[in-house]
Amino acid sequence: MKTILFYSFVLVSLVLSGNLNHVYGQSVAEISAIENPVVQLEAVLLLPIRFDGDTIKLRNALAPVFELADKKRNIALKWAYYMRMADGFSIAFDRINSSSERYYRLAEQLLRVHPDAELEMLGCAREGYYNFVYRRVKEAFPFFLRANDLKSKVNIKKIPLVVKHYQFMASFYSYIGDQANAVIYLEEALPFTKPASRERVDLINSIAVYLAKDSLNHQAFSYLNRAMDEAKLAKDSVWIGIISGNLADHAWRKGEREKAIALVKKNIALSMRYNERTDAMRANLNLANWYIELKEWKLAEQYTMACEHLMEDKPYFLKYKMELAKSKSNIMRGLGREGEELKQLHLYLMLKDSLEKRTNDKEIQKMLWQRESEKYNRTIQATEEKRIRTKRMYQFIGIVLMLIFAIVVLLVNKSKIKIKMRNTLLEKDQLALAYEKQLLDQELMILRNSLTEFTDTIRQNDVVIQQLRQEVVKISESDPAYLTQVTDNLNALLQQHIMTDERWQKFKHVFNKVYPAYLTQMRQTYPKITENDLKILALLKLDLSNASMSELLCVSVEAVRKAKQRLKKKLEQTEKYGYSGAIRCIR
């Protein structure tokens, strides 16, 4: 499980480098004839870019794409051209380089003018993967985070080479330990793979790897079986061998030792048959370690020798050389060869120190690169700040000249401007007053209509209430069921009719708008009157009958008459200002 992503990485790298172009590569004329924009972009992104470091050939090969994009004013094609040029320079230099980054910036600037969420997501994924491949992991973070944010905003069907781009995302998220997100990306890409294809086998196998890393072994086993079925349908012996090795790991963890050993031997046989030496080397080392656990020292020694024979003198194999030395040390101890054991143990410690030193060197290189990157960013920032200061200086000079010109014009036309301003302000004030008066008139009309409608409704309700009461008297004995219905209707109408405190406050607000200062004047003129007295005065102003008032106030008609008499006495006792208008309205 530790090593099965190697082939996924190789396949993705082949797409970037152009090694699959004998299958997918098309001429620019053929690309121009493609009507589907997604397929057209895929064709550009698969154009050959490997020219053994000859960047002039690279430029000449992709120049027709730029001309086509320029001629058709096709933003997506121009973006794809920038992406492919960035890939080409990456392959030519085999490292981080300014030319690749320049093309990434050109693509970024293009999308600022012509936004496209799908292309922006892919641009971030590709530049993030570019940094990730050359181990600038920290620099890759913002690109992958931005691409992940854009995922919910894009239409996956509009993404060219969706499987490969989602593999970029999955590889990075797996590297930083987010296996769940890696699985999500691969599962979303899975429907876009062809059945019984190497790409589909690779994807399903990778999902199994990520699930196993999250210790979801049952789900991982299910995906491994699916991958094996697809590999058999595709008749892909290489992948059958790789997946056999992965199934062997699963079987060994379950305690199925014989099955695990048989599967890993199958992996070794198929890898050797198809010259997959690196995979065979790993499988031999894995099998040797299993025989060490079983204390089968001779068999373990046999497979360590096979593993050593397949190793190459390259930095990539340093980790496996260290593991091999440790395994051989354990075997020598099991066989009782103390001298050989110490020799292999010494080799193991040397290789371990060398590997740690190499890791430390990489960390130092990252720190140095980070410092240089920050220095470069400061230089760019200083240049930008200088440009901004110069721009602001010219803007300031322009503004000063404009102000001087404006002052001269103002001085020459001072009197005319004052007159115009005075007339304009006067006209504006008049228009504002007229508009305000119009609004107030409209509001007052609405409130008058509302108050009139309220009064008419009260009078109509009085008639209905009286009719209902008479009907109650008539049918009180003859039809009890109908009596209940009529009584309920009467009670409901009375509930709506009664002026509660809340309804009084709303009514008083409207009344004060229609008859401003009426109730306030009454309070000031007759300080002894109460809130209930104000209700009577307001209802009298609307010329409501005693019966209507009694229904509204939920009291008897006689109580209304007495209330009016008491109110009249209060008003007569007050002689302030000689005000008697309210007394005359009480009858």
Coordinates of C-alpha atoms in Angstrom, one line a residue:
M1 CA 0.0 0.0 0.0
K2 CA 2.9 2.4 0.6
T3 CA 4.1 2.3 -3.0
I4 CA 1.2 1.7 -5.3
L5 CA 0.7 5.4 -6.0
F6 CA 3.9 5.4 -8.0
Y7 CA 2.2 4.4 -11.2
S8 CA -0.5 7.0 -10.8
F9 CA 2.2 9.6 -10.4
V10 CA 4.0 8.3 -13.6
L11 CA 0.8 8.4 -15.6
V12 CA -0.1 12.0 -14.6
S13 CA 3.5 13.1 -15.3
L14 CA 3.3 11.6 -18.7
V15 CA 0.3 13.7 -19.5
L16 CA 2.2 16.8 -18.4
S17 CA 5.3 15.9 -20.3
G18 CA 3.6 15.0 -23.5
N19 CA 4.7 11.3 -23.6
L20 CA 1.1 10.2 -24.4
N21 CA 0.9 12.4 -27.5
H22 CA 1.4 9.6 -29.9
V23 CA -2.1 8.6 -28.8
Y24 CA -3.7 11.9 -28.2
G25 CA -1.7 14.5 -30.2
Q26 CA -3.5 16.3 -33.0
S27 CA -2.5 19.0 -35.5
V28 CA -3.6 22.6 -35.0
A29 CA -5.8 22.3 -38.1
E30 CA -7.6 19.3 -36.6
I31 CA -7.9 21.2 -33.3
S32 CA -9.5 24.2 -35.1
A33 CA -12.1 21.9 -36.6
I34 CA -13.3 20.6 -33.2
E35 CA -16.6 22.1 -32.3
N36 CA -16.9 20.9 -28.7
P37 CA -15.0 23.5 -26.6
V38 CA -14.0 21.0 -23.8
V39 CA -12.7 18.5 -26.3
Q40 CA -10.8 21.3 -28.1
L41 CA -9.1 22.3 -24.9
E42 CA -8.2 18.7 -24.1
A43 CA -6.6 18.5 -27.5
V44 CA -4.4 21.6 -26.8
L45 CA -3.5 20.3 -23.4
L46 CA -2.2 17.1 -24.9
L47 CA 0.0 18.6 -27.6
P48 CA 3.6 17.4 -27.6
I49 CA 5.9 19.6 -25.5
R50 CA 9.0 17.4 -24.9
F51 CA 11.9 18.5 -27.2
D52 CA 14.9 17.4 -25.1
G53 CA 15.2 20.9 -23.5
D54 CA 15.1 22.8 -26.9
T55 CA 12.8 25.7 -25.9
I56 CA 12.9 27.2 -29.4
K57 CA 11.3 24.1 -30.8
L58 CA 8.8 24.3 -28.0
R59 CA 7.8 27.8 -29.0
N60 CA 7.7 27.0 -32.7
A61 CA 5.5 23.9 -32.1
L62 CA 2.9 25.8 -30.0
A63 CA 3.0 29.2 -31.9
P64 CA 0.2 28.0 -34.2
V65 CA -2.1 27.5 -31.2
F66 CA -1.6 31.1 -30.1
E67 CA -2.2 32.3 -33.6
L68 CA -5.4 30.3 -33.8
A69 CA -6.6 31.6 -30.4
D70 CA -5.8 35.2 -31.5
K71 CA -7.5 34.8 -34.8
K72 CA -10.7 33.4 -33.3
R73 CA -10.4 35.6 -30.2
N74 CA -10.8 32.4 -28.2
I75 CA -9.9 33.1 -24.5
A76 CA -10.0 29.4 -23.5
L77 CA -7.6 28.4 -26.3
K78 CA -5.2 31.2 -25.3
W79 CA -5.4 30.1 -21.7
A80 CA -4.6 26.5 -22.8
Y81 CA -1.6 27.8 -24.8
Y82 CA -0.2 29.5 -21.7
M83 CA -0.7 26.4 -19.6
R84 CA 1.0 24.2 -22.2
M85 CA 3.9 26.6 -22.5
A86 CA 4.3 26.6 -18.7
D87 CA 4.3 22.7 -18.8
G88 CA 6.9 22.8 -21.7
F89 CA 9.4 25.0 -19.9
S90 CA 8.9 22.9 -16.7
I91 CA 9.8 19.8 -18.6
A92 CA 12.7 21.5 -20.5
F93 CA 14.4 22.8 -17.3
D94 CA 13.1 20.0 -15.0
R95 CA 12.8 22.5 -12.1
I96 CA 11.1 25.6 -11.0
N97 CA 11.8 28.4 -13.6
S98 CA 10.8 31.9 -14.3
S99 CA 9.5 31.1 -17.8
S100 CA 6.9 28.7 -16.5
E101 CA 5.8 31.1 -13.8
R102 CA 5.6 33.9 -16.4
Y103 CA 3.1 31.9 -18.5
Y104 CA 1.1 31.1 -15.4
R105 CA 0.9 34.8 -14.6
L106 CA -0.2 35.5 -18.2
A107 CA -3.0 33.0 -17.8
E108 CA -4.0 34.5 -14.5
Q109 CA -4.1 38.0 -16.0
L110 CA -6.2 36.7 -18.9
L111 CA -8.9 35.3 -16.5
R112 CA -9.0 38.6 -14.5
V113 CA -10.2 40.3 -17.7
H114 CA -12.4 37.3 -18.8
P115 CA -13.5 35.4 -15.7
D116 CA -14.1 31.7 -16.1
A117 CA -14.4 29.6 -12.9
E118 CA -13.6 26.3 -14.6
L119 CA -10.4 27.6 -16.1
E120 CA -9.4 29.4 -12.9
M121 CA -9.8 26.2 -10.9
L122 CA -7.7 24.2 -13.4
G123 CA -5.0 27.0 -13.5
C124 CA -4.7 26.8 -9.8
A125 CA -4.6 23.0 -9.8
R126 CA -1.9 22.9 -12.4
E127 CA 0.3 25.6 -10.9
G128 CA -0.2 24.0 -7.5
Y129 CA 0.9 20.6 -8.9
Y130 CA 3.8 22.3 -10.6
N131 CA 5.1 23.6 -7.2
F132 CA 4.2 20.3 -5.5
V133 CA 6.2 18.1 -8.0
Y134 CA 9.3 20.2 -7.5
R135 CA 8.7 20.1 -3.7
R136 CA 7.7 23.7 -3.1
V137 CA 4.9 22.4 -1.0
K138 CA 4.4 25.6 1.0
E139 CA 4.0 27.6 -2.2
A140 CA 1.5 25.0 -3.5
F141 CA -0.9 25.6 -0.6
P142 CA -2.7 28.8 -1.8
F143 CA -3.2 27.3 -5.3
F144 CA -4.8 24.1 -4.1
L145 CA -6.9 25.9 -1.5
R146 CA -8.2 28.3 -4.1
A147 CA -8.9 25.4 -6.5
N148 CA -10.8 23.6 -3.8
D149 CA -12.9 26.7 -3.0
L150 CA -13.8 27.0 -6.7
K151 CA -14.9 23.3 -6.9
S152 CA -18.4 24.0 -5.7
K153 CA -18.8 26.8 -8.3
V154 CA -17.8 24.9 -11.4
N155 CA -19.6 22.5 -13.8
I156 CA -17.5 19.4 -13.8
K157 CA -18.7 18.6 -17.3
K158 CA -17.0 21.7 -18.6
I159 CA -13.6 20.7 -17.2
P160 CA -11.1 19.3 -19.7
L161 CA -9.1 16.3 -18.7
V162 CA -11.1 16.2 -15.5
V163 CA -9.7 12.9 -14.4
K164 CA -6.1 14.1 -14.5
H165 CA -6.8 17.4 -12.9
Y166 CA -8.7 15.8 -10.1
Q167 CA -5.8 13.4 -9.6
F168 CA -3.6 16.4 -9.1
M169 CA -5.9 17.6 -6.3
A170 CA -6.2 14.2 -4.8
S171 CA -2.4 13.5 -4.8
F172 CA -1.8 16.8 -3.0
Y173 CA -4.5 16.3 -0.4
S174 CA -3.3 12.8 0.3
Y175 CA 0.2 14.2 0.8
I176 CA -0.9 16.6 3.5
G177 CA -2.9 13.9 5.2
D178 CA -6.4 14.8 4.0
Q179 CA -7.3 11.4 2.6
A180 CA -11.1 12.0 2.8
N181 CA -10.9 15.0 0.4
A182 CA -8.6 13.0 -1.9
V183 CA -11.2 10.2 -2.1
I184 CA -13.9 12.8 -2.8
Y185 CA -12.0 14.1 -5.8
L186 CA -11.3 10.7 -7.3
E187 CA -14.9 9.5 -6.8
E188 CA -16.2 12.6 -8.6
A189 CA -13.8 11.9 -11.5
L190 CA -14.6 8.2 -11.7
P191 CA -17.7 8.6 -13.9
F192 CA -15.5 10.3 -16.5
T193 CA -13.2 7.3 -17.0
K194 CA -13.8 4.6 -19.7
P195 CA -14.7 1.1 -18.4
A196 CA -11.9 -1.4 -18.5
S197 CA -9.3 1.3 -19.1
R198 CA -5.9 1.7 -17.4
E199 CA -7.0 5.2 -16.2
R200 CA -10.1 3.7 -14.5
V201 CA -8.0 1.0 -12.8
D202 CA -5.5 3.6 -11.6
L203 CA -8.3 5.7 -10.2
I204 CA -10.1 2.9 -8.3
N205 CA -6.7 1.6 -7.0
S206 CA -5.8 5.1 -5.7
I207 CA -9.1 5.4 -3.9
A208 CA -8.3 2.1 -2.2
V209 CA -4.9 3.5 -1.2
Y210 CA -6.4 6.7 0.4
L211 CA -9.1 4.7 2.3
A212 CA -6.4 2.4 3.6
K213 CA -4.3 5.4 4.8
D214 CA -7.4 6.4 6.8
S215 CA -7.6 2.8 8.2
L216 CA -10.9 2.2 6.3
N217 CA -9.6 -1.3 5.4
H218 CA -13.0 -2.8 4.6
Q219 CA -13.9 -0.1 2.1
A220 CA -10.3 -0.2 0.7
F221 CA -10.6 -4.0 0.2
S222 CA -13.9 -3.4 -1.7
Y223 CA -12.2 -0.9 -4.1
L224 CA -9.2 -3.2 -4.6
N225 CA -11.5 -5.9 -5.8
R226 CA -13.2 -3.5 -8.1
A227 CA -9.8 -2.4 -9.4
M228 CA -8.8 -6.1 -10.0
D229 CA -12.1 -6.7 -11.9
E230 CA -11.4 -3.7 -14.2
A231 CA -7.8 -4.7 -14.7
K232 CA -8.9 -8.2 -15.7
L233 CA -11.4 -6.8 -18.1
A234 CA -8.7 -4.6 -19.6
K235 CA -6.3 -7.6 -19.7
D236 CA -3.7 -5.3 -18.1
S237 CA -1.2 -7.7 -16.6
V238 CA 0.9 -4.9 -15.1
W239 CA -2.0 -3.6 -13.0
I240 CA -3.1 -7.2 -12.2
G241 CA 0.3 -7.7 -10.6
I242 CA 0.3 -4.3 -8.8
I243 CA -3.2 -4.9 -7.4
S244 CA -2.3 -8.5 -6.4
G245 CA 0.5 -7.0 -4.3
N246 CA -2.0 -4.6 -2.7
L247 CA -4.4 -7.4 -2.0
A248 CA -1.5 -9.3 -0.5
D249 CA -1.0 -6.5 2.1
H250 CA -4.6 -6.7 3.0
A251 CA -4.6 -10.5 3.4
W252 CA -1.4 -10.3 5.5
R253 CA -3.1 -7.9 7.9
K254 CA -6.1 -10.3 8.2
G255 CA -3.8 -13.1 9.1
E256 CA -4.2 -15.0 5.8
R257 CA -0.5 -15.6 5.4
E258 CA -0.5 -18.2 2.7
K259 CA -2.9 -16.2 0.5
A260 CA -0.8 -13.0 1.0
I261 CA 2.4 -14.8 0.1
A262 CA 0.8 -16.3 -3.1
L263 CA -0.5 -12.9 -4.2
V264 CA 2.8 -11.1 -3.7
K265 CA 4.6 -13.8 -5.6
K266 CA 2.1 -13.3 -8.4
N267 CA 3.0 -9.6 -8.3
I268 CA 6.7 -10.3 -8.6
A269 CA 6.2 -12.7 -11.5
L270 CA 4.1 -10.3 -13.5
S271 CA 6.3 -7.3 -12.7
M272 CA 9.4 -9.2 -13.9
R273 CA 7.6 -10.5 -17.1
Y274 CA 6.7 -6.9 -18.1
N275 CA 10.0 -5.4 -16.9
E276 CA 8.5 -3.5 -14.0
R277 CA 11.7 -3.8 -12.1
T278 CA 11.0 -1.1 -9.4
D279 CA 7.7 -2.7 -8.5
A280 CA 9.3 -6.2 -8.4
M281 CA 12.0 -4.8 -6.1
R282 CA 9.5 -3.5 -3.7
A283 CA 7.5 -6.7 -3.8
N284 CA 10.6 -8.8 -3.0
L285 CA 11.5 -6.6 -0.1
N286 CA 8.0 -6.8 1.2
L287 CA 8.0 -10.6 0.9
A288 CA 11.4 -10.9 2.7
N289 CA 10.0 -8.9 5.6
W290 CA 7.1 -11.3 5.9
Y291 CA 9.4 -14.3 6.0
I292 CA 11.4 -12.5 8.7
E293 CA 8.1 -12.3 10.8
L294 CA 7.6 -16.0 10.1
K295 CA 11.2 -16.7 11.1
E296 CA 11.8 -18.4 7.7
W297 CA 15.4 -17.0 7.5
K298 CA 16.6 -18.8 4.4
L299 CA 13.6 -17.7 2.3
A300 CA 13.9 -14.2 3.7
E301 CA 17.5 -14.1 2.6
Q302 CA 16.6 -15.4 -0.8
Y303 CA 14.2 -12.5 -1.4
T304 CA 16.5 -9.9 0.0
M305 CA 19.1 -11.0 -2.5
A306 CA 16.5 -10.7 -5.3
C307 CA 15.5 -7.3 -4.1
E308 CA 19.2 -6.1 -4.0
H309 CA 19.7 -7.4 -7.5
L310 CA 16.9 -5.1 -8.8
M311 CA 18.1 -2.0 -7.0
E312 CA 19.7 0.9 -8.9
D313 CA 22.4 3.3 -7.7
K314 CA 20.0 6.3 -7.7
P315 CA 19.0 8.7 -4.9
Y316 CA 15.4 7.5 -5.3
F317 CA 16.5 4.0 -4.0
L318 CA 18.2 5.3 -0.9
K319 CA 15.2 4.6 1.3
Y320 CA 14.8 1.0 0.1
K321 CA 18.5 0.4 0.5
M322 CA 18.2 1.5 4.2
E323 CA 15.1 -0.9 4.6
L324 CA 17.0 -3.7 2.9
A325 CA 20.0 -3.3 5.3
K326 CA 17.7 -3.5 8.3
S327 CA 16.0 -6.6 6.9
K328 CA 19.3 -8.3 6.2
S329 CA 20.5 -7.4 9.8
N330 CA 17.5 -9.2 11.2
I331 CA 18.0 -12.2 9.0
M332 CA 21.7 -12.5 10.0
R333 CA 20.7 -12.3 13.7
G334 CA 18.1 -15.1 13.0
L335 CA 20.8 -17.2 11.3
G336 CA 23.3 -16.6 14.1
R337 CA 25.8 -14.7 11.9
E338 CA 26.7 -12.0 14.4
G339 CA 29.5 -10.5 12.3
E340 CA 27.2 -10.1 9.2
E341 CA 24.5 -8.8 11.5
L342 CA 26.7 -6.0 12.8
K343 CA 28.0 -5.2 9.3
Q344 CA 24.4 -4.8 8.0
L345 CA 23.3 -2.9 11.1
H346 CA 26.3 -0.5 10.6
L347 CA 25.2 0.0 6.9
Y348 CA 21.6 0.6 8.0
L349 CA 22.7 3.3 10.4
M350 CA 24.9 5.0 7.8
L351 CA 22.1 4.9 5.2
K352 CA 19.7 6.3 7.8
D353 CA 22.0 9.2 8.6
S354 CA 22.5 9.8 4.9
L355 CA 18.7 9.8 4.3
E356 CA 18.1 12.2 7.3
K357 CA 20.9 14.4 6.0
R358 CA 19.3 14.5 2.6
T359 CA 16.0 15.3 4.2
N360 CA 17.6 18.1 6.2
D361 CA 19.3 19.4 3.1
K362 CA 15.9 19.6 1.4
E363 CA 14.5 21.5 4.4
I364 CA 17.4 24.0 4.2
Q365 CA 16.9 24.4 0.5
K366 CA 13.2 25.1 1.2
M367 CA 14.2 27.7 3.7
L368 CA 16.7 29.3 1.3
W369 CA 14.2 29.3 -1.5
Q370 CA 11.6 30.8 0.9
R371 CA 14.0 33.6 1.8
E372 CA 14.8 34.3 -1.9
S373 CA 11.1 34.2 -2.7
E374 CA 10.4 36.7 0.0
K375 CA 13.3 38.9 -1.2
Y376 CA 11.9 38.7 -4.7
N377 CA 8.4 39.6 -3.5
R378 CA 9.9 42.6 -1.5
T379 CA 11.6 43.7 -4.7
I380 CA 8.4 43.4 -6.7
Q381 CA 6.5 45.2 -3.9
A382 CA 9.1 48.0 -3.8
T383 CA 8.9 48.4 -7.5
E384 CA 5.1 48.5 -7.4
E385 CA 5.1 51.0 -4.5
K386 CA 7.5 53.2 -6.5
R387 CA 5.2 53.0 -9.5
I388 CA 2.2 53.9 -7.4
R389 CA 4.0 56.8 -5.8
T390 CA 5.0 58.2 -9.3
K391 CA 1.4 57.7 -10.5
R392 CA 0.1 59.5 -7.4
M393 CA 2.5 62.4 -7.9
Y394 CA 1.3 62.9 -11.5
Q395 CA -2.3 62.6 -10.3
F396 CA -1.6 65.3 -7.6
I397 CA 0.0 67.7 -10.2
G398 CA -3.0 67.2 -12.5
I399 CA -5.4 67.9 -9.7
V400 CA -3.5 71.0 -8.6
L401 CA -3.6 72.3 -12.2
M402 CA -7.3 71.5 -12.5
L403 CA -8.0 73.3 -9.2
I404 CA -6.1 76.4 -10.3
F405 CA -8.1 76.5 -13.5
A406 CA -11.3 76.0 -11.6
I407 CA -10.5 78.9 -9.2
V408 CA -9.8 81.2 -12.2
V409 CA -13.2 80.3 -13.7
L410 CA -14.9 80.7 -10.4
L411 CA -13.4 84.2 -9.9
V412 CA -14.5 85.3 -13.4
N413 CA -18.0 84.0 -13.1
K414 CA -18.5 84.5 -9.4
S415 CA -21.5 86.8 -9.5
K416 CA -23.3 84.7 -12.2
I417 CA -22.7 81.6 -10.3
K418 CA -24.0 83.1 -7.1
I419 CA -27.2 84.2 -8.8
K420 CA -27.7 80.8 -10.4
M421 CA -27.0 79.0 -7.2
R422 CA -29.5 81.2 -5.3
N423 CA -32.2 80.6 -7.9
T424 CA -31.4 76.9 -8.0
L425 CA -31.6 76.6 -4.2
L426 CA -34.9 78.6 -4.1
E427 CA -36.4 76.5 -6.8
K428 CA -35.2 73.4 -5.1
D429 CA -36.7 74.5 -1.8
Q430 CA -40.0 75.3 -3.5
L431 CA -40.1 71.9 -5.2
A432 CA -39.2 70.2 -1.9
L433 CA -42.0 72.0 -0.1
A434 CA -44.5 71.3 -2.8
Y435 CA -43.5 67.6 -2.8
E436 CA -43.7 67.5 1.0
K437 CA -47.2 69.1 0.9
Q438 CA -48.3 66.7 -1.7
L439 CA -47.1 63.8 0.4
L440 CA -48.9 65.2 3.5
D441 CA -52.1 65.8 1.5
Q442 CA -52.0 62.2 0.2
E443 CA -51.4 60.8 3.7
L444 CA -54.2 62.9 5.2
M445 CA -56.6 61.8 2.5
I446 CA -55.7 58.2 3.1
L447 CA -56.2 58.6 6.9
R448 CA -59.5 60.5 6.4
N449 CA -60.7 57.7 4.2
S450 CA -59.5 55.2 6.8
L451 CA -61.4 57.0 9.6
T452 CA -64.5 57.3 7.5
E453 CA -64.4 53.6 6.6
F454 CA -63.9 52.8 10.3
T455 CA -67.0 54.9 11.2
D456 CA -69.1 53.3 8.4
T457 CA -68.0 49.8 9.5
I458 CA -69.0 50.5 13.1
R459 CA -72.4 51.6 12.0
Q460 CA -72.9 48.6 9.7
N461 CA -71.7 46.3 12.5
D462 CA -74.3 47.8 14.8
V463 CA -77.0 46.9 12.4
V464 CA -75.7 43.3 12.0
I465 CA -75.3 42.9 15.8
Q466 CA -78.9 44.1 16.5
Q467 CA -80.1 41.7 13.8
L468 CA -78.2 38.8 15.3
R469 CA -79.5 39.6 18.8
Q470 CA -83.1 39.8 17.5
E471 CA -82.5 36.4 15.7
V472 CA -81.2 35.0 19.0
V473 CA -84.4 36.0 20.7
K474 CA -86.6 34.5 17.9
I475 CA -84.9 31.1 17.8
S476 CA -83.8 30.7 21.4
E477 CA -86.2 27.9 21.9
S478 CA -87.1 26.5 18.4
D479 CA -83.6 25.6 17.0
P480 CA -80.8 25.2 19.6
A481 CA -78.2 24.1 17.1
Y482 CA -78.7 27.1 14.9
L483 CA -78.9 29.2 18.0
T484 CA -75.3 28.1 18.9
Q485 CA -74.1 29.1 15.4
V486 CA -75.8 32.5 15.6
T487 CA -74.4 33.1 19.1
D488 CA -70.9 32.2 18.0
N489 CA -71.2 34.6 15.0
L490 CA -72.5 37.3 17.4
N491 CA -69.6 36.8 19.9
A492 CA -67.0 36.8 17.1
L493 CA -68.4 40.0 15.7
L494 CA -68.5 41.6 19.2
Q495 CA -64.9 40.5 19.8
Q496 CA -63.8 42.3 16.5
H497 CA -66.1 45.2 17.4
I498 CA -64.8 46.0 20.9
M499 CA -62.2 48.7 21.2
T500 CA -59.5 47.2 23.3
D501 CA -56.5 49.3 24.6
E502 CA -54.4 48.2 21.7
R503 CA -57.1 49.1 19.1
W504 CA -57.7 52.5 20.9
Q505 CA -54.0 53.4 20.6
K506 CA -54.1 52.6 16.8
F507 CA -57.4 54.5 16.4
K508 CA -56.1 57.5 18.4
H509 CA -53.0 57.6 16.1
V510 CA -55.2 57.9 13.0
F511 CA -57.6 60.3 14.7
N512 CA -54.8 62.7 15.7
K513 CA -53.6 62.7 12.1
V514 CA -57.0 63.7 10.8
Y515 CA -57.9 66.1 13.6
P516 CA -54.5 67.3 14.8
A517 CA -54.3 68.8 18.3
Y518 CA -58.0 68.1 19.0
L519 CA -57.5 65.7 21.8
T520 CA -54.3 67.5 23.0
Q521 CA -56.3 70.7 23.2
M522 CA -59.0 69.0 25.2
R523 CA -56.5 67.8 27.8
Q524 CA -54.9 71.2 28.1
T525 CA -58.3 73.0 28.3
Y526 CA -59.9 70.4 30.6
P527 CA -57.1 68.9 32.8
K528 CA -59.6 66.7 34.8
I529 CA -60.7 64.5 31.9
T530 CA -59.5 60.9 31.7
E531 CA -58.4 58.6 28.9
N532 CA -62.0 57.2 28.8
D533 CA -63.3 60.7 28.5
L534 CA -61.0 61.2 25.5
K535 CA -62.5 58.1 23.9
I536 CA -66.0 59.5 24.3
L537 CA -64.9 62.9 22.9
A538 CA -63.3 61.2 19.9
L539 CA -66.3 59.0 19.2
L540 CA -68.6 62.1 19.5
K541 CA -66.4 63.9 17.0
L542 CA -67.2 61.0 14.6
D543 CA -71.0 61.5 15.3
L544 CA -71.5 58.0 16.5
S545 CA -74.7 57.1 18.3
N546 CA -74.9 56.0 21.9
A547 CA -75.7 52.4 20.7
S548 CA -72.6 52.3 18.5
M549 CA -70.5 53.7 21.3
S550 CA -71.8 51.1 23.8
E551 CA -70.9 48.3 21.4
L552 CA -67.5 49.7 20.9
L553 CA -66.7 50.3 24.6
C554 CA -68.5 47.0 25.6
V555 CA -70.8 48.8 28.1
S556 CA -74.6 49.4 28.1
V557 CA -76.2 52.3 26.4
E558 CA -77.2 53.7 29.8
A559 CA -73.6 53.6 30.9
V560 CA -72.7 55.6 27.8
R561 CA -75.3 58.2 28.7
K562 CA -74.0 58.5 32.3
A563 CA -70.4 58.8 31.0
K564 CA -71.5 61.6 28.7
Q565 CA -73.3 63.4 31.6
R566 CA -70.2 63.1 33.9
L567 CA -68.0 64.4 31.1
K568 CA -70.3 67.3 30.5
K569 CA -70.1 68.3 34.2
K570 CA -66.3 68.2 34.1
L571 CA -66.3 70.4 31.1
E572 CA -68.8 72.9 32.6
Q573 CA -66.6 73.2 35.8
T574 CA -63.7 74.3 33.7
E575 CA -63.9 77.9 32.5
K576 CA -60.3 78.2 31.3
Y577 CA -60.1 80.3 28.1
G578 CA -63.9 80.2 28.0
Y579 CA -63.7 77.2 25.7
S580 CA -67.2 75.6 25.3
G581 CA -67.0 73.8 21.9
A582 CA -66.8 70.4 23.5
I583 CA -69.8 71.0 25.8
R584 CA -72.1 71.8 22.9
C585 CA -71.2 68.5 21.1
I586 CA -72.4 66.5 24.2
R587 CA -76.1 65.7 24.0

